[in-house]
Each structure stands twice: as C-alpha cells, then as structure tokens.
Tab-separated table of C-alpha atoms in Angstrom:
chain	number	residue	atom	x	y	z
O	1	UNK	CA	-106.386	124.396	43.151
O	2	UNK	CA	-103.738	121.670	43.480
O	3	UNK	CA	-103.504	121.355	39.745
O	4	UNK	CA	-102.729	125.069	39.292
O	5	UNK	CA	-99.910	124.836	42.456
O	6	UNK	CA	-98.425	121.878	40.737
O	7	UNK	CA	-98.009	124.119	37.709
O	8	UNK	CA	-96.978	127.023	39.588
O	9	UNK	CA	-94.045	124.733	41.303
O	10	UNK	CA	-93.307	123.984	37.790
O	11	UNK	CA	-93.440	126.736	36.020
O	12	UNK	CA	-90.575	128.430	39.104
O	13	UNK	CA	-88.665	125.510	39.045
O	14	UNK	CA	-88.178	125.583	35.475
O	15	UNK	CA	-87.326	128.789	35.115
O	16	UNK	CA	-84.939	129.145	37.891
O	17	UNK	CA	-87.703	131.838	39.426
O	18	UNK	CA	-86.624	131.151	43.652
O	19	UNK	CA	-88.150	134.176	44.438
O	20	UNK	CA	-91.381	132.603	43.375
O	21	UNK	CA	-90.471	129.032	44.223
O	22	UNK	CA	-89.680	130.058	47.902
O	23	UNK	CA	-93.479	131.969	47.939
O	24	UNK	CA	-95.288	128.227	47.018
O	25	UNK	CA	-93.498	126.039	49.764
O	26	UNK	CA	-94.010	125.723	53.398
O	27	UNK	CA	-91.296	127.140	56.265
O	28	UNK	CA	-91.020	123.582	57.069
O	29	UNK	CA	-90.987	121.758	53.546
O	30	UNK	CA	-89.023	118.600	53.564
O	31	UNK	CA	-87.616	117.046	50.571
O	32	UNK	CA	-86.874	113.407	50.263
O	33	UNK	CA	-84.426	111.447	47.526
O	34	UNK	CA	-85.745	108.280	48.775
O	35	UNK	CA	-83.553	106.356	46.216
O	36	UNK	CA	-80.829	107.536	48.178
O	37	UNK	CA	-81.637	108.164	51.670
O	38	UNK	CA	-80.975	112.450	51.418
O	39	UNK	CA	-83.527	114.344	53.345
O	40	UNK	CA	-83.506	118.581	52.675
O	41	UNK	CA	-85.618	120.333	55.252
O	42	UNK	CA	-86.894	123.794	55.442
O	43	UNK	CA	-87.627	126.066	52.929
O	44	UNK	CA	-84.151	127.924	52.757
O	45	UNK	CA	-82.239	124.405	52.716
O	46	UNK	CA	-85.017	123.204	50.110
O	47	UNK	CA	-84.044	126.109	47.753
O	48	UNK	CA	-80.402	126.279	48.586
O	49	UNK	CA	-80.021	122.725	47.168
O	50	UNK	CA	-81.878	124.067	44.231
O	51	UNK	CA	-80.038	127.004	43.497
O	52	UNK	CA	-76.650	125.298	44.433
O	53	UNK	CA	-77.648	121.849	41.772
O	54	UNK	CA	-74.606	121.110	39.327
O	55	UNK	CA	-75.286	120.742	35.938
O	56	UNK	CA	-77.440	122.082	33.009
O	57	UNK	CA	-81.079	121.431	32.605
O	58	UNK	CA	-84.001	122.368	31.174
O	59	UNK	CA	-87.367	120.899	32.541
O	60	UNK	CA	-89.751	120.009	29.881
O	61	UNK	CA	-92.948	118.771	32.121
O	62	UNK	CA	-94.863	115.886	30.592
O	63	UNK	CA	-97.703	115.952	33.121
O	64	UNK	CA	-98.489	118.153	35.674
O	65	UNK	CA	-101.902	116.914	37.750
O	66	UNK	CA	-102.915	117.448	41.375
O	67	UNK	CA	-105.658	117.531	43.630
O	68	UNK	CA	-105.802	119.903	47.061
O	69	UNK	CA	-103.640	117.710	48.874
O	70	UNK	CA	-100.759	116.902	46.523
O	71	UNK	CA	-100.135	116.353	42.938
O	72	UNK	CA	-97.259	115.129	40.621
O	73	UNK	CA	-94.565	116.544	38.252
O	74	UNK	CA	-93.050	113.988	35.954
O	75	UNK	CA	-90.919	116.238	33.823
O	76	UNK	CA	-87.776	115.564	31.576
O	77	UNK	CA	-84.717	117.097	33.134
O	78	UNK	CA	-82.152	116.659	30.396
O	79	UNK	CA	-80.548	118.785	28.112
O	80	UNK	CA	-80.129	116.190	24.809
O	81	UNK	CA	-80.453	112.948	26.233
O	82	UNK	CA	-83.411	112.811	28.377
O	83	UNK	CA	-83.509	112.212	32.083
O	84	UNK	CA	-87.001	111.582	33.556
O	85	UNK	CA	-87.997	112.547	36.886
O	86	UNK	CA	-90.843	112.333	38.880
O	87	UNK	CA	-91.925	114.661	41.885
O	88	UNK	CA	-94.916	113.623	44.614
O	89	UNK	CA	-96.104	116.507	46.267
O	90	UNK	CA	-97.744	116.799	49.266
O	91	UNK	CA	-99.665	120.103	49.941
O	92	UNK	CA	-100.463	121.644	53.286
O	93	UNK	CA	-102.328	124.951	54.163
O	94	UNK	CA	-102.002	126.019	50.370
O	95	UNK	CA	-98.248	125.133	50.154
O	96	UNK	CA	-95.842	122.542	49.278
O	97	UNK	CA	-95.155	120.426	52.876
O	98	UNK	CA	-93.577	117.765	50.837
O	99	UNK	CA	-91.462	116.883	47.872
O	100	UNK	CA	-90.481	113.181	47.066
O	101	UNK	CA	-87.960	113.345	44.185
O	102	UNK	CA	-87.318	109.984	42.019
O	103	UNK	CA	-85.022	109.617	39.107
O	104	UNK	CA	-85.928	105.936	37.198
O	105	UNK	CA	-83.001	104.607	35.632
O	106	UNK	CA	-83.154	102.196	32.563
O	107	UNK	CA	-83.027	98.728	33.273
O	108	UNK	CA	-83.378	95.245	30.832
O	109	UNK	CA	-86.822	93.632	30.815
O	110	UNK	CA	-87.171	90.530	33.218
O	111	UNK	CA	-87.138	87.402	31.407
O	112	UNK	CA	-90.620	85.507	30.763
O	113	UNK	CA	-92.857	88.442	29.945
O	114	UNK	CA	-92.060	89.219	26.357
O	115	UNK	CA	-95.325	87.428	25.381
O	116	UNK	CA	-97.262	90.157	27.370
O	117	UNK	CA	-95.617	93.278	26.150
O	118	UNK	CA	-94.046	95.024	23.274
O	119	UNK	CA	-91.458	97.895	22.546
E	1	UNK	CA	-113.428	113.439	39.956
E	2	UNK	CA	-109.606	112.685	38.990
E	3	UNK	CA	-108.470	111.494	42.942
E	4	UNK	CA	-111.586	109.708	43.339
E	5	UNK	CA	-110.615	107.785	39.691
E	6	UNK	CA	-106.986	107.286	41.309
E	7	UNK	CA	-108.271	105.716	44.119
E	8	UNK	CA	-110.647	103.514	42.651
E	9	UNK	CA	-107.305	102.578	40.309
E	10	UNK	CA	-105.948	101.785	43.302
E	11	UNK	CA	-108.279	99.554	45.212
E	12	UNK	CA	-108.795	97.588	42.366
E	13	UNK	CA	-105.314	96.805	41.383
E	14	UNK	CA	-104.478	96.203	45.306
E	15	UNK	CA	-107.511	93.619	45.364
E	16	UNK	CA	-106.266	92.180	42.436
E	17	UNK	CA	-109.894	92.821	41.367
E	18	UNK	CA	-109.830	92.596	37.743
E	19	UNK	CA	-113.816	92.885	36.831
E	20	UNK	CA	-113.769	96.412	38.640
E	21	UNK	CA	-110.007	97.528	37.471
E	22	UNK	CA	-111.622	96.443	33.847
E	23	UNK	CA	-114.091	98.779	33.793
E	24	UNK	CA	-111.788	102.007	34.695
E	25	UNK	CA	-109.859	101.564	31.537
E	26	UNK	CA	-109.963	102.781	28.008
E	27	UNK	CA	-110.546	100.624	25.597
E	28	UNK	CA	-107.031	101.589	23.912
E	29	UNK	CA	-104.881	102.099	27.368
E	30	UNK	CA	-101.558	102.061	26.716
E	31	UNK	CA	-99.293	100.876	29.157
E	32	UNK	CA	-95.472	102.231	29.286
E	33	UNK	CA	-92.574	101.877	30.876
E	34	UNK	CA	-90.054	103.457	29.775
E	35	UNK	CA	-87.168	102.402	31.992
E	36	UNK	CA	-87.295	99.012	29.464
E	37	UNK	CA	-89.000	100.407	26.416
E	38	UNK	CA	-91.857	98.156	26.819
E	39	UNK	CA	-95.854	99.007	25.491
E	40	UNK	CA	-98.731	97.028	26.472
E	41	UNK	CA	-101.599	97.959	24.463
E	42	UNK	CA	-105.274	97.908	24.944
E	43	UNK	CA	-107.544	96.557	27.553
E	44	UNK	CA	-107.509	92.936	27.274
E	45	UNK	CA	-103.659	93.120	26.835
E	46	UNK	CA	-103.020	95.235	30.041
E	47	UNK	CA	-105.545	92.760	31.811
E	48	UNK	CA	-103.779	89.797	31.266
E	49	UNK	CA	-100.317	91.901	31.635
E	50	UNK	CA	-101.296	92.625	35.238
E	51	UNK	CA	-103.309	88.950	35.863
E	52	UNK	CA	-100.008	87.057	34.988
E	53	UNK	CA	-97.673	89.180	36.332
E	54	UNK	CA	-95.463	87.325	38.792
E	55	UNK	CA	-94.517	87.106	42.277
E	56	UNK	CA	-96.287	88.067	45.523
E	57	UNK	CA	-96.998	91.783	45.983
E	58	UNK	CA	-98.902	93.953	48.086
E	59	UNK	CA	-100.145	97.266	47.294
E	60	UNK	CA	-99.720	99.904	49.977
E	61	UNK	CA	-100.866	103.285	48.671
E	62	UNK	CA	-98.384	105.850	50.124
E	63	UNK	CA	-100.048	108.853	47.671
E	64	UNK	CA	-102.887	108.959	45.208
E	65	UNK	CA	-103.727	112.622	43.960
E	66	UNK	CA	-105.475	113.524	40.734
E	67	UNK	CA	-107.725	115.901	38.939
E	68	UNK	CA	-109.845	115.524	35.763
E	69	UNK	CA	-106.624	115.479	33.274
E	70	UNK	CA	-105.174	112.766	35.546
E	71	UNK	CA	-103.055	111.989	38.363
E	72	UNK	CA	-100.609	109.670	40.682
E	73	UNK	CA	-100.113	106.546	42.153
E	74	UNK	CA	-97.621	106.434	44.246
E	75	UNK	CA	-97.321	103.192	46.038
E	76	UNK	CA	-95.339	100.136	47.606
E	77	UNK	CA	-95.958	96.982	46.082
E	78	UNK	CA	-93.219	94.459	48.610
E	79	UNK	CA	-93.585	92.018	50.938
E	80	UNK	CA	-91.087	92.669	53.421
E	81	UNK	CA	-88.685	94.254	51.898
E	82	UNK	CA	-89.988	97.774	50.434
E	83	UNK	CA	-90.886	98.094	46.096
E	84	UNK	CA	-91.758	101.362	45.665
E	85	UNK	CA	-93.430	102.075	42.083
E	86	UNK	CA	-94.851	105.473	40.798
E	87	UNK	CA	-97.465	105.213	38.352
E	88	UNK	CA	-98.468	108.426	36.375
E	89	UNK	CA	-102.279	108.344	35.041
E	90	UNK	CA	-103.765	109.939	32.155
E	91	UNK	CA	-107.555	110.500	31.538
E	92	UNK	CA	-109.915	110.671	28.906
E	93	UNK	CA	-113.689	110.505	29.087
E	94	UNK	CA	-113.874	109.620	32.804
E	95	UNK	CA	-111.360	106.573	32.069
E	96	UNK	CA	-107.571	105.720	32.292
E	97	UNK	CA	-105.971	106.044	28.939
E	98	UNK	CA	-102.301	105.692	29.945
E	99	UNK	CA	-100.332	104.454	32.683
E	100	UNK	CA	-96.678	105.309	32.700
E	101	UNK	CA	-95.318	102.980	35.676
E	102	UNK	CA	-91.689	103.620	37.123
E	103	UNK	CA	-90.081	101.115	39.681
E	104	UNK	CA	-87.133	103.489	40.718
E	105	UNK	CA	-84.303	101.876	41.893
E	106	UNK	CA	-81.520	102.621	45.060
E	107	UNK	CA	-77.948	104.178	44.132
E	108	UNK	CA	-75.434	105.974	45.963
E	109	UNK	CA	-75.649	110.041	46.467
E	110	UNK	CA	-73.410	112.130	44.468
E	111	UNK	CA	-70.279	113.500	45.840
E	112	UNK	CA	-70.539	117.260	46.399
E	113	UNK	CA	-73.939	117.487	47.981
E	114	UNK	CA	-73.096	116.298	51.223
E	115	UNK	CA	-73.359	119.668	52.506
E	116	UNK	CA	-76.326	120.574	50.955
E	117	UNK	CA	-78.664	117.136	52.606
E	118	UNK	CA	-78.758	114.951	55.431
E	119	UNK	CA	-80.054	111.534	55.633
C-alpha cells in the first residue's frame, strides 16, 4: 500500500496532475525544506507552492519504495543537467501527513579517504 | 519484509555492529554518493569504508520505511550539533545491494517564495 501511494504522489507530481495530487495528501499536510528552515502547511498551501514553483522540470524518479507509514521519492528534477532530490514521506490515515524535501548539492571529497573509495 | 530489512540496516550501523551489518549486504553492494562521485564496491570494501570512517557520530533514526524493492534511511548522525544524512536502499534477494547516501547541506531560501512558506 505505501509503495503504490509513493508512486501515486509521483506519478501527480510529475505530471503536474493537482487535481490528483490534492486527492493523496492530508487537509493538514506539512511540508518541510529542512535545508532551509521553510515550512508549507495544509493541503491548499502544499499545492499552491507546487503549482506556483519557478522553473522547468521534468521528474524522472529513480526509486520509489514505501511501506504503510511512509516511503521515499528520490527523483531527478532537472531538465539537462540533473538535479537530485529526495522526498521522506510520512503517511497517515491513507494520505500524505508529511513531506521532507532535500536537494544534495555537490561537494569535494574530504581528504584522507581516497584509499577507501573510488569514482 | 523491506522496513523490517531497513531497520535491521539501521541498528546495526547505529551499534557500529559490523558482524550483523555484514551479513545484510550483498556480496557486490555498491556504495554511492553522488554529491562527490565516489563508489565503494563490494562487501569487504564498504566494511572497512564504514569501520574507518572518522569522527564521533551517533545514529538517530528520524525515518526508516521500505518494502521488498527497497527503502529509506533517513537519519541524524551528530553529536550536538545536527548531521542529517538520507540513505536510499536497494534490494535484491533479501539483501542490500546499493546504498546511495546523501549528507544534504544548509543554504539560504530563494527570493520569490517568501509568500508561498513560512519558517
């Protein structure tokens, strides 16, 4: 069940669908940037911030897994160059309570592990 | 099946308990993260990767959620001072066959959303 409403939120969000989007979230859904600090809540701010998002993109999701109390949505976002981001979910009643939204940014390898890792 | 592998992902990394965390993973795991580029491949490599990596940490699990396919850890890993990291598992045959770990990083909101969040 939480697999298939992970790909459900997917498969709306990447189409642009906010008729069906709105139909898989809870009245009281908050949304966290927690890289940031911004907090959306409620559904109709939750999709307004959706709708209202500058910018192409095109999701391409890499994995899509859940269980009946969240899941996870690491997609690619980017339209050419690739931006990765990755969505917890956590469900309630059947419906997304919870969306915690993270966009990793490339970074330079710490000194003093190349001898445990490769490219 | 997939949480209950998360979890047990999860305890043994957080106990630093290598014997059990061994025996979750494929033979061939491969490691990524691709904010650097780095690969770690294979068991023994991934082992030692995680046995010599540096520093104190301390695993709180804010999220694990999975199904058979595979599934998320979603955790903080500082002392003091908050590290979040997202780790997104893959399965195969009941074991973890890749681990794609992101250590997201703070930045500043984007102007022209300010009406659209709070904080």
């Amino acid at each position: 069940m939480g697999s298939a409403l992970v790909q459900r939120y997917a498969a709306a969000l990447g189409a642009r669908d906010w008729d069906a989007f709105a139909t898989l979230l809870a009245d009281d859904v908050v949304y966290r940037l927690p890289q940031t600090g911004e907090v959306v809540r409620g559904r109709e701010a939750f999709l307004r911030y959706n709708r209202e998002f500058p910018g192409a993109w095109e999701l391409t999701v890499l994995d899509a897994y859940g269980d009946e109390r969240g899941g996870v949505l690491h997609g690619d976002y980017g339209v050419g160059e690739s931006q990765v981001g990755v969505t917890v979910l956590r469900f309630a009643g059947g419906r997304v309570a919870e969306v915690v939204d993270y966009w990793p940014e490339p970074y330079e390898p710490p000194a003093g592990r190349e001898h445990l890792t490769g490219r």
